[in-house]
Amino acid sequence: MEDRDEICPLRSADVFARERLSEKRYGHTLRVADTAEVLARTHGVHPPRARLAALLHDAARELSAEKFLDLVDSWDMPVGEPERESPKLLHGPVAAELARRELGVEDGEVLDAVREHTTGRPGMGPLSLVLYVADKVEPARDYPSVERLRRLAREDLREAAAECLRRSIAHNEERGRPTHPASIETLGWLEEAEDGA
Ligand SMILES: [Fe+2]
Ligand SMILES: [Fe+2]
C-alpha cells in the first residue's frame, strides 16, 4: 500500500506537468515516469522518488527562450554560455526551481535529477541516472540502438547512461553541433569509474 505522503506530491507533480505541457509531451512525461519507476525498482532506488522526478523533468520544456532567461535572471541563477545561447537547455534547472518554489519539493536528489536530466553531471547519483536513462529509453523512443539500450538499462545503469551520452555526442558531431561540456565531463566520469572497477 502506498504511503499518503508519497501519493500527494505525485498527484501535485502530475497536475503541475499536465497544466504546462502539450498532450504529446505530457504523454512522454508519463512514459518516462513508468520507465523510471521500473528502473528504480531494478537498481535499488526508491520508485516513488524516481516517479516524482520524472513527472517534473520536462514541466518547463514549453516555456519560451525569453521566459527561461527572465526566470533565471530573476532568481539570480548562474547561467553558462551554452545556456545563454540555447535557453532550452535551462528547462531542467528551471523545472527544478519551479518545483521547489511552487510545489514545495525539497528532496535534493529529486531536484538534482530534474536539473541534470538534459546534460548529465559528473558525480550524478543513482536517482539522476535512472531519470537520465528513462528519458532516453521510454517506450515511444525509436532509434536504431534503443533495444540494446533498454536491455543495458536493466543490466547496468551507468553503462547505459555512458552509451546514451556517446550516442548523443556522436549525433551532435554528425550535425556539426557542439556538445554541452557537462555531457563530455559526465561521460569521462562514467568511463573513469568503469576503468577503475
Ligand atoms: Fe528534457
Ligand atoms: Fe524528457
PDB file of N, CA and C and ligand atoms in Angstrom, residues 25 28 56-59 61 88 91-92 114 117-118 135-136 141, ligand 1:
ATOM      1  N   ARG A  25       3.742  15.963 -25.108  1.00  0.00           N
ATOM      2  CA  ARG A  25       4.857  15.959 -24.146  1.00  0.00           C
ATOM      3  C   ARG A  25       4.417  15.426 -22.781  1.00  0.00           C
ATOM      4  N   HIS A  28       4.759  11.765 -23.090  1.00  0.00           N
ATOM      5  CA  HIS A  28       6.180  11.396 -22.908  1.00  0.00           C
ATOM      6  C   HIS A  28       6.512  11.371 -21.409  1.00  0.00           C
ATOM      7  N   LEU A  56       8.248  15.651 -13.073  1.00  0.00           N
ATOM      8  CA  LEU A  56       8.657  17.060 -13.097  1.00  0.00           C
ATOM      9  C   LEU A  56       9.624  17.389 -14.230  1.00  0.00           C
ATOM     10  N   HIS A  57      10.315  16.381 -14.801  1.00  0.00           N
ATOM     11  CA  HIS A  57      11.533  16.663 -15.564  1.00  0.00           C
ATOM     12  C   HIS A  57      11.362  17.614 -16.742  1.00  0.00           C
ATOM     13  N   ASP A  58      10.266  17.483 -17.495  1.00  0.00           N
ATOM     14  CA  ASP A  58      10.092  18.337 -18.677  1.00  0.00           C
ATOM     15  C   ASP A  58       9.014  19.407 -18.467  1.00  0.00           C
ATOM     16  N   ALA A  59       8.606  19.632 -17.209  1.00  0.00           N
ATOM     17  CA  ALA A  59       7.469  20.536 -16.955  1.00  0.00           C
ATOM     18  C   ALA A  59       7.710  21.946 -17.493  1.00  0.00           C
ATOM     19  N   ARG A  61       9.527  22.579 -20.239  1.00  0.00           N
ATOM     20  CA  ARG A  61      10.064  22.422 -21.598  1.00  0.00           C
ATOM     21  C   ARG A  61       9.395  23.340 -22.620  1.00  0.00           C
ATOM     22  N   LYS A  88      16.802  26.690 -24.086  1.00  0.00           N
ATOM     23  CA  LYS A  88      16.040  25.461 -23.813  1.00  0.00           C
ATOM     24  C   LYS A  88      16.818  24.502 -22.916  1.00  0.00           C
ATOM     25  N   HIS A  91      15.700  24.041 -19.343  1.00  0.00           N
ATOM     26  CA  HIS A  91      14.386  23.536 -18.916  1.00  0.00           C
ATOM     27  C   HIS A  91      14.465  22.623 -17.694  1.00  0.00           C
ATOM     28  N   GLY A  92      15.592  21.921 -17.519  1.00  0.00           N
ATOM     29  CA  GLY A  92      15.751  21.085 -16.317  1.00  0.00           C
ATOM     30  C   GLY A  92      15.914  21.943 -15.061  1.00  0.00           C
ATOM     31  N   VAL A 114      16.101  16.226 -11.801  1.00  0.00           N
ATOM     32  CA  VAL A 114      15.365  17.080 -12.750  1.00  0.00           C
ATOM     33  C   VAL A 114      16.351  18.055 -13.410  1.00  0.00           C
ATOM     34  N   HIS A 117      18.894  16.323 -16.009  1.00  0.00           N
ATOM     35  CA  HIS A 117      18.457  15.306 -16.971  1.00  0.00           C
ATOM     36  C   HIS A 117      18.824  15.606 -18.418  1.00  0.00           C
ATOM     37  N   THR A 118      19.147  16.852 -18.747  1.00  0.00           N
ATOM     38  CA  THR A 118      19.454  17.173 -20.151  1.00  0.00           C
ATOM     39  C   THR A 118      20.922  16.904 -20.486  1.00  0.00           C
ATOM     40  N   ASP A 135      14.508   8.707 -19.649  1.00  0.00           N
ATOM     41  CA  ASP A 135      14.133   9.708 -20.651  1.00  0.00           C
ATOM     42  C   ASP A 135      14.525   9.253 -22.066  1.00  0.00           C
ATOM     43  N   LYS A 136      15.627   8.502 -22.159  1.00  0.00           N
ATOM     44  CA  LYS A 136      16.142   8.094 -23.473  1.00  0.00           C
ATOM     45  C   LYS A 136      15.557   6.772 -23.965  1.00  0.00           C
ATOM     46  N   ARG A 141      10.343   5.925 -27.625  1.00  0.00           N
ATOM     47  CA  ARG A 141      11.619   6.267 -28.270  1.00  0.00           C
ATOM     48  C   ARG A 141      11.900   5.229 -29.343  1.00  0.00           C
TER      49      ARG A 141
HETATM   50 FE    FE B   1      14.005  17.271 -21.063  1.00  0.00          FE
END
